[in-house]
């Protein structure tokens, strides 16, 4: 993918939900979840999917490899630091893709040079060697100057020139600490485009963080200055205040094409579904007033303000809910809906199931429909998430639970299958959740610490399903478990047990490359 | 407050959490909550507090009056449409302040002119008459051109000139639909400053919405072009995607004073506490990756990335947690802490209590300390919120609750005081929350619909308190109830009952001015 292959007004969307997003504390996704998200991104029209950091762990390597194998249209990219071992490992993972890309980076600002103990000239040499090495493996190489915004301007020109000469086709200028302003973001790109020999033969990329709330504006200012690749994540997922939100840059380009005459390849009607799935698998809720994908983004206060909307739809609405895939009414199914109707509805929601999967989901659907009159789209999405997260082959499985709570105290009685063998516990605790979790701990002692517990009502109404996510930490390993049920406490225990199952899997995996602990790798 | 009284590099912060923020569907606050937030805003150094829309309802009028009476340093401002009745009512509320301001507005864009059925000249006349009227009542008048960004540029100059001539000292240029881009935002301000006679004698204000995720950048671009008042809300609370977030513009001006040499009067160490309180009373959670005030805003992935932070604190951090009032360790108290220690700790957290209030809180604190080993700052904040939201003078009060749930079904037994009389119910339901809510409904039938149910764990650990918020709607009235307890289900029922108490109060209040239904008033 070089500049000659894309139109001048075309902006490439580079999604890093699975790399920079997944790197957020607690947002760890399973292998299957990563594959599912990658498929959805590919179908939505994302140009480049950064699928992971292959050398970080066996799990990352396998995820990138499998995403590469499954990819259809998107370029599949892996991240690597500035050394041959990282780059080789990255290539081994991405090479299975129809369009593979190696992305290599080094921190070029004074504080990062200090960390790597390279002086300016040594770093130039390192960039030359590593980009050349990557280019010998792969035609499509992206190079990033980590902390570019805080790199001396003259030196930034030098490193970019070196990377271009060594064969990088995409040059990324990240605002690693979320520090820049639109004018500064644009000025740096303009400088590079004007001053660096060979700049007209590459694509410049922008990668912003939202620490000061300006990632979207900074990315778009960079586009106006010459950038043609925006790096972003769904829901702005990412460390600290997160990355540029894909939904914001894409919709801003669409709504304000009068001032920003650029095109992306994104099918915006798939945004809402992807937002929901990423929120579910990461366990990161989207706030009500989040731009584009928040629950309230298209809501108006009743009465007064709606009147203006009715009188003239353009008075207050610059986008329509349907533009991002929110349908007018979403009552999906009831207890009399059959297997074919369920399959068709799930397919509309982006889930294409094999027959055996459908059977399992149908049983769960019927059980839910017995308890809940109206089954909404959101209920089905929660059901799918639950059935992906908790299966009957898990090491730990909740067999039976009874919890008593209220103003006179709380107790729990639990039957838990551990590797197929039934165990029983009877405990009390501070609150129904604490009592039930203690019952799990009594049967299956562990050292993990509960970092986060959250409950979402899936739909309105008192009989709504609850989706519970728990985040647990053990010796630096952080996992998330989730489950859905109309019984909040039962969902809580299933999520807790789900997290413990995941921790067990994580423990058994190879430890991260020891070297990883020594070098910072945040873009 | 005129331009002559402030330094050229001083940017005024105009907070509209209590007006534009509170207007968000579901964010309705009680009278006491509004007073508390206003006091905190005043103490934080906000220059102008927009306290409400006095003609909208009796409740709004009383809130603005009482905030005006209690104000210390801040200008207290009320909103009014472009008619004498609105303006008179606004003045009657704000006149009690040491520094009152009347804020009047009209929609100047083509679609808003159509709604008000005024042609360009008629609208000019209306602006002249209403601003003159306001100015006869109050020295400090602010005028806003609703939907300014979509108003014809020449006409925008004409209306602004008219408002200045009629005596408005502050001219606000709102991006009502959250539509603009930084360059456009700056260009409009520059045009007004250059072209409009009298522009050098007034303060220009910017009021942005975040529909495309650019409210912060648009506000700061307007400042660079000549604006000296930023209108914003805590947590970016507001309709749809919300308003400009106070914490983002204030911290961006602080962190990037190298490029934006402007000063605000905000004590940034009070930001975190205000963010928490606004989130609690509005029932709007703050997402983990929200800039500045999100849980993760200062968090780094363990291991790898922390290493960079340790090596050089500036490598990844552009702000320190202490800058916004996050303290290193916040283990506050245990079961042996006394009354004086509790008072002192609560005072640190921004709660100054009278003796009788302290007695009530101390009893609740001891009860919590019996169940929970470590009491964190967040626990005390939740406790304070709970004791403000649910008191023993409420019409409905939970006397006793017992819920059974788990894999074999859910049932609830409840004793509820209705106006002091004890009633009993025994119900089953779909999930423990549904069963318990049905018990409430059986005793106290109502037509309100549950719109939203949410649970937050206040701290880490399985014995954490849960804060539950419920949002209910009845005939267009939307209320939020909240409660905290280590027993999630008990907290849920208390929150549900709290919402029903609020609905009862709302029902008894005067209905909104009938005229309000006919005119849109969103800035």
Short mmCIF file of C-alpha atoms in Angstrom, two decimals, chain A residues 52-328:
data_model
loop_
_atom_site.label_atom_id
_atom_site.label_comp_id
_atom_site.label_asym_id
_atom_site.label_seq_id
_atom_site.Cartn_x
_atom_site.Cartn_y
_atom_site.Cartn_z
CA UNK A 52 -1.16 -7.15 18.43
CA UNK A 53 2.46 -7.13 19.52
CA UNK A 54 3.69 -10.61 18.53
CA UNK A 55 6.77 -10.77 20.76
CA UNK A 56 4.88 -9.69 23.89
CA UNK A 57 3.58 -13.21 24.58
CA UNK A 58 2.66 -16.50 22.95
CA UNK A 59 -0.95 -15.38 23.16
CA UNK A 60 -0.28 -12.17 21.24
CA UNK A 61 1.68 -14.08 18.63
CA UNK A 62 -1.09 -16.62 18.10
CA UNK A 63 -3.76 -13.92 17.96
CA UNK A 64 -1.87 -11.95 15.30
CA UNK A 65 -1.20 -15.13 13.27
CA UNK A 66 -4.80 -16.26 13.37
CA UNK A 67 -6.15 -12.80 12.56
CA UNK A 68 -3.72 -12.66 9.63
CA UNK A 69 -4.95 -16.02 8.35
CA UNK A 70 -8.61 -15.01 8.65
CA UNK A 71 -8.22 -11.54 7.13
CA UNK A 72 -10.14 -10.67 3.98
CA UNK A 73 -9.64 -7.08 2.88
CA UNK A 74 -7.71 -5.33 5.64
CA UNK A 75 -3.93 -5.08 5.89
CA UNK A 76 -2.89 -6.96 9.04
CA UNK A 77 -0.18 -5.27 11.04
CA UNK A 78 1.89 -6.32 14.03
CA UNK A 79 4.00 -4.12 16.32
CA UNK A 80 7.70 -4.63 17.00
CA UNK A 81 10.39 -2.70 18.80
CA UNK A 82 13.58 -1.63 17.06
CA UNK A 83 15.44 -4.94 17.11
CA UNK A 84 15.73 -7.88 14.73
CA UNK A 85 14.25 -10.43 17.13
CA UNK A 86 11.03 -8.42 17.54
CA UNK A 87 10.78 -7.81 13.81
CA UNK A 88 11.35 -11.46 12.91
CA UNK A 89 8.72 -12.56 15.39
CA UNK A 90 6.30 -9.97 14.02
CA UNK A 91 6.88 -11.17 10.46
CA UNK A 92 6.29 -14.79 11.48
CA UNK A 93 2.85 -13.74 12.72
CA UNK A 94 1.69 -11.30 10.02
CA UNK A 95 3.11 -13.16 7.02
CA UNK A 96 -0.04 -15.30 6.80
CA UNK A 97 -2.11 -12.26 5.83
CA UNK A 98 -3.04 -11.45 2.24
CA UNK A 99 -1.62 -8.00 2.98
CA UNK A 100 0.89 -8.12 5.85
CA UNK A 101 2.54 -5.09 7.45
CA UNK A 102 5.41 -4.83 9.92
CA UNK A 103 5.19 -1.84 12.22
CA UNK A 104 8.40 -0.97 14.05
CA UNK A 105 9.09 1.97 16.32
CA UNK A 106 11.59 3.66 18.61
CA UNK A 107 11.25 6.52 21.10
CA UNK A 108 12.97 9.55 19.56
CA UNK A 109 12.38 12.27 22.20
CA UNK A 110 15.16 13.17 24.67
CA UNK A 111 13.61 11.22 27.55
CA UNK A 112 13.17 8.13 25.39
CA UNK A 113 16.69 8.37 24.00
CA UNK A 114 17.88 8.39 27.58
CA UNK A 115 15.95 5.20 28.32
CA UNK A 116 17.42 3.38 25.32
CA UNK A 117 20.92 4.85 26.02
CA UNK A 118 21.42 5.73 22.35
CA UNK A 119 22.77 9.09 21.23
CA UNK A 120 21.27 10.83 18.20
CA UNK A 121 23.60 9.22 15.67
CA UNK A 122 23.39 5.76 17.20
CA UNK A 123 19.62 5.97 17.05
CA UNK A 124 19.71 6.95 13.38
CA UNK A 125 21.87 3.89 12.72
CA UNK A 126 19.45 1.68 14.67
CA UNK A 127 16.49 3.02 12.69
CA UNK A 128 18.32 2.41 9.41
CA UNK A 129 19.22 -1.15 10.35
CA UNK A 130 15.84 -2.18 11.71
CA UNK A 131 13.71 -0.66 8.96
CA UNK A 132 16.01 -2.21 6.35
CA UNK A 133 15.68 -5.57 8.08
CA UNK A 134 11.88 -5.28 8.19
CA UNK A 135 11.80 -4.22 4.55
CA UNK A 136 13.80 -7.29 3.56
CA UNK A 137 11.01 -9.40 5.05
CA UNK A 138 7.94 -7.43 4.05
CA UNK A 139 7.05 -4.91 1.32
CA UNK A 140 4.78 -2.93 3.64
CA UNK A 141 6.69 -1.42 6.56
CA UNK A 142 5.43 1.28 8.92
CA UNK A 143 7.80 3.16 11.16
CA UNK A 144 6.84 5.26 14.21
CA UNK A 145 8.75 7.90 16.11
CA UNK A 146 7.41 7.31 19.63
CA UNK A 147 6.86 10.62 21.44
CA UNK A 148 7.41 12.47 18.14
CA UNK A 149 5.64 15.59 19.40
CA UNK A 150 8.27 16.06 22.11
CA UNK A 151 11.19 15.25 19.80
CA UNK A 152 13.45 18.14 18.70
CA UNK A 153 12.05 19.28 15.33
CA UNK A 154 15.35 19.04 13.42
CA UNK A 155 16.06 15.60 14.79
CA UNK A 156 12.52 14.47 13.94
CA UNK A 157 13.22 15.43 10.31
CA UNK A 158 16.44 13.41 10.41
CA UNK A 159 14.88 10.23 11.83
CA UNK A 160 11.94 10.41 9.43
CA UNK A 161 14.31 10.86 6.49
CA UNK A 162 16.33 7.87 7.63
CA UNK A 163 13.21 5.66 7.95
CA UNK A 164 12.00 6.69 4.49
CA UNK A 165 15.39 5.98 2.93
CA UNK A 166 15.48 2.56 4.58
CA UNK A 167 12.16 1.73 2.93
CA UNK A 168 9.30 2.53 5.30
CA UNK A 169 6.16 3.29 3.27
CA UNK A 170 4.19 4.72 6.19
CA UNK A 171 5.61 7.17 8.71
CA UNK A 172 3.66 7.57 11.94
CA UNK A 173 4.02 10.68 14.11
CA UNK A 174 2.46 9.74 17.46
CA UNK A 175 1.46 12.09 20.25
CA UNK A 176 2.34 9.44 22.80
CA UNK A 177 1.44 11.43 25.90
CA UNK A 178 -1.72 13.09 24.55
CA UNK A 179 -0.10 16.47 24.79
CA UNK A 180 -0.45 18.28 21.48
CA UNK A 181 -2.90 20.89 20.18
CA UNK A 182 -4.44 20.97 16.68
CA UNK A 183 -2.21 23.80 15.41
CA UNK A 184 0.93 22.12 16.72
CA UNK A 185 -0.15 18.74 15.34
CA UNK A 186 -0.67 20.29 11.89
CA UNK A 187 2.55 22.34 11.99
CA UNK A 188 4.72 19.29 12.66
CA UNK A 189 3.20 17.39 9.74
CA UNK A 190 3.55 20.39 7.43
CA UNK A 191 7.19 20.74 8.43
CA UNK A 192 7.90 17.08 7.68
CA UNK A 193 6.07 17.17 4.36
CA UNK A 194 7.98 20.28 3.31
CA UNK A 195 11.45 19.52 4.63
CA UNK A 196 12.07 15.80 4.53
CA UNK A 197 13.45 14.42 1.25
CA UNK A 198 11.21 11.61 0.01
CA UNK A 199 8.20 12.76 2.07
CA UNK A 200 6.04 12.87 -1.06
CA UNK A 201 6.56 9.14 -1.60
CA UNK A 202 5.19 7.94 1.75
CA UNK A 203 1.97 8.10 3.73
CA UNK A 204 2.10 10.04 6.97
CA UNK A 205 0.04 8.75 9.89
CA UNK A 206 -1.22 10.38 13.07
CA UNK A 207 -1.64 8.49 16.35
CA UNK A 208 -3.10 10.65 19.12
CA UNK A 209 -3.96 10.10 22.76
CA UNK A 210 -6.78 11.86 24.52
CA UNK A 211 -5.18 13.00 27.78
CA UNK A 212 -6.29 16.60 27.24
CA UNK A 213 -9.48 15.67 25.36
CA UNK A 214 -8.20 16.71 21.94
CA UNK A 215 -7.26 13.47 20.15
CA UNK A 216 -9.98 13.81 17.51
CA UNK A 217 -9.22 17.45 16.70
CA UNK A 218 -5.47 16.76 16.64
CA UNK A 219 -5.93 13.84 14.23
CA UNK A 220 -8.11 15.86 11.87
CA UNK A 221 -5.73 18.83 11.96
CA UNK A 222 -2.96 16.43 10.95
CA UNK A 223 -5.08 15.23 8.01
CA UNK A 224 -5.57 18.82 6.83
CA UNK A 225 -1.76 19.18 6.95
CA UNK A 226 -1.10 16.12 4.84
CA UNK A 227 -1.61 12.98 6.93
CA UNK A 228 -3.49 10.19 5.14
CA UNK A 229 -3.69 7.54 7.89
CA UNK A 230 -5.49 8.00 11.21
CA UNK A 231 -4.68 5.55 13.99
CA UNK A 232 -7.58 5.02 16.33
CA UNK A 233 -9.60 2.58 18.44
CA UNK A 234 -13.28 1.76 18.89
CA UNK A 235 -14.74 3.79 21.80
CA UNK A 236 -11.35 5.50 22.14
CA UNK A 237 -10.22 2.44 24.12
CA UNK A 238 -6.62 2.73 25.29
CA UNK A 239 -4.32 3.43 28.19
CA UNK A 240 -4.96 6.43 30.40
CA UNK A 241 -7.53 8.62 28.59
CA UNK A 242 -7.35 6.36 25.56
CA UNK A 243 -6.65 6.73 21.85
CA UNK A 244 -8.43 8.73 19.17
CA UNK A 245 -11.95 7.30 18.86
CA UNK A 246 -12.56 5.76 15.43
CA UNK A 247 -16.25 6.67 15.53
CA UNK A 248 -15.46 10.35 16.15
CA UNK A 249 -12.94 10.90 13.35
CA UNK A 250 -14.99 8.92 10.85
CA UNK A 251 -18.27 10.68 11.64
CA UNK A 252 -16.61 14.11 11.81
CA UNK A 253 -15.16 13.58 8.33
CA UNK A 254 -18.61 12.57 7.12
CA UNK A 255 -20.60 15.36 8.81
CA UNK A 256 -18.13 18.12 7.93
CA UNK A 257 -17.12 17.05 4.43
CA UNK A 258 -17.84 20.68 3.44
CA UNK A 259 -14.66 21.72 5.28
CA UNK A 260 -12.79 18.39 5.24
CA UNK A 261 -13.12 16.88 1.76
CA UNK A 262 -11.70 13.46 2.61
CA UNK A 263 -13.10 9.95 2.26
CA UNK A 264 -12.78 6.87 4.40
CA UNK A 265 -13.81 3.33 3.53
CA UNK A 266 -15.82 2.81 6.74
CA UNK A 267 -19.37 1.47 6.62
CA UNK A 268 -20.61 3.70 9.44
CA UNK A 269 -23.75 1.64 9.99
CA UNK A 270 -21.55 -0.98 11.65
CA UNK A 271 -20.18 1.44 14.26
CA UNK A 272 -22.76 0.90 16.99
CA UNK A 273 -22.51 -2.88 16.92
CA UNK A 274 -18.71 -2.75 17.13
CA UNK A 275 -18.88 -0.21 19.94
CA UNK A 276 -21.12 -2.54 21.97
CA UNK A 277 -18.95 -5.59 21.34
CA UNK A 278 -15.72 -3.81 22.25
CA UNK A 279 -17.32 -2.44 25.41
CA UNK A 280 -18.44 -5.94 26.36
CA UNK A 281 -15.25 -7.82 25.71
CA UNK A 282 -13.01 -5.14 27.23
CA UNK A 283 -15.29 -4.56 30.22
CA UNK A 284 -14.95 -0.80 29.59
CA UNK A 285 -18.36 0.88 29.73
CA UNK A 286 -19.14 3.75 27.36
CA UNK A 287 -20.37 6.84 29.20
CA UNK A 288 -23.88 8.12 28.42
CA UNK A 289 -22.55 11.37 26.97
CA UNK A 290 -19.78 9.80 24.87
CA UNK A 291 -19.74 11.40 21.42
CA UNK A 292 -21.41 9.28 18.69
CA UNK A 293 -21.80 5.99 20.62
CA UNK A 294 -23.02 7.09 24.09
CA UNK A 295 -26.54 6.08 25.12
CA UNK A 296 -27.53 9.76 25.15
CA UNK A 297 -25.68 10.84 22.00
CA UNK A 298 -28.94 11.01 20.05
CA UNK A 299 -31.32 11.69 22.93
CA UNK A 300 -33.04 14.99 23.55
CA UNK A 301 -34.66 16.14 26.79
CA UNK A 302 -38.35 15.41 26.59
CA UNK A 303 -40.90 18.11 25.85
CA UNK A 304 -39.28 21.43 25.17
CA UNK A 305 -36.36 20.41 23.08
CA UNK A 306 -38.06 17.60 21.19
CA UNK A 307 -40.44 20.18 19.89
CA UNK A 308 -37.60 21.83 17.98
CA UNK A 309 -36.52 18.46 16.65
CA UNK A 310 -39.98 17.68 15.38
CA UNK A 311 -40.40 21.08 13.77
CA UNK A 312 -37.19 20.80 11.85
CA UNK A 313 -35.05 17.73 12.08
CA UNK A 314 -31.95 19.76 11.24
CA UNK A 315 -32.49 22.15 14.14
CA UNK A 316 -30.55 20.00 16.54
CA UNK A 317 -29.47 16.85 14.70
CA UNK A 318 -26.34 16.77 12.60
CA UNK A 319 -26.38 12.99 12.32
CA UNK A 320 -29.14 10.42 12.31
CA UNK A 321 -29.09 7.36 14.59
CA UNK A 322 -29.37 5.12 11.51
CA UNK A 323 -26.04 6.50 10.22
CA UNK A 324 -24.23 4.51 12.90
CA UNK A 325 -26.57 1.52 12.83
CA UNK A 326 -29.10 2.36 15.55
CA UNK A 327 -32.44 1.07 14.35
CA UNK A 328 -35.72 2.74 15.20
#
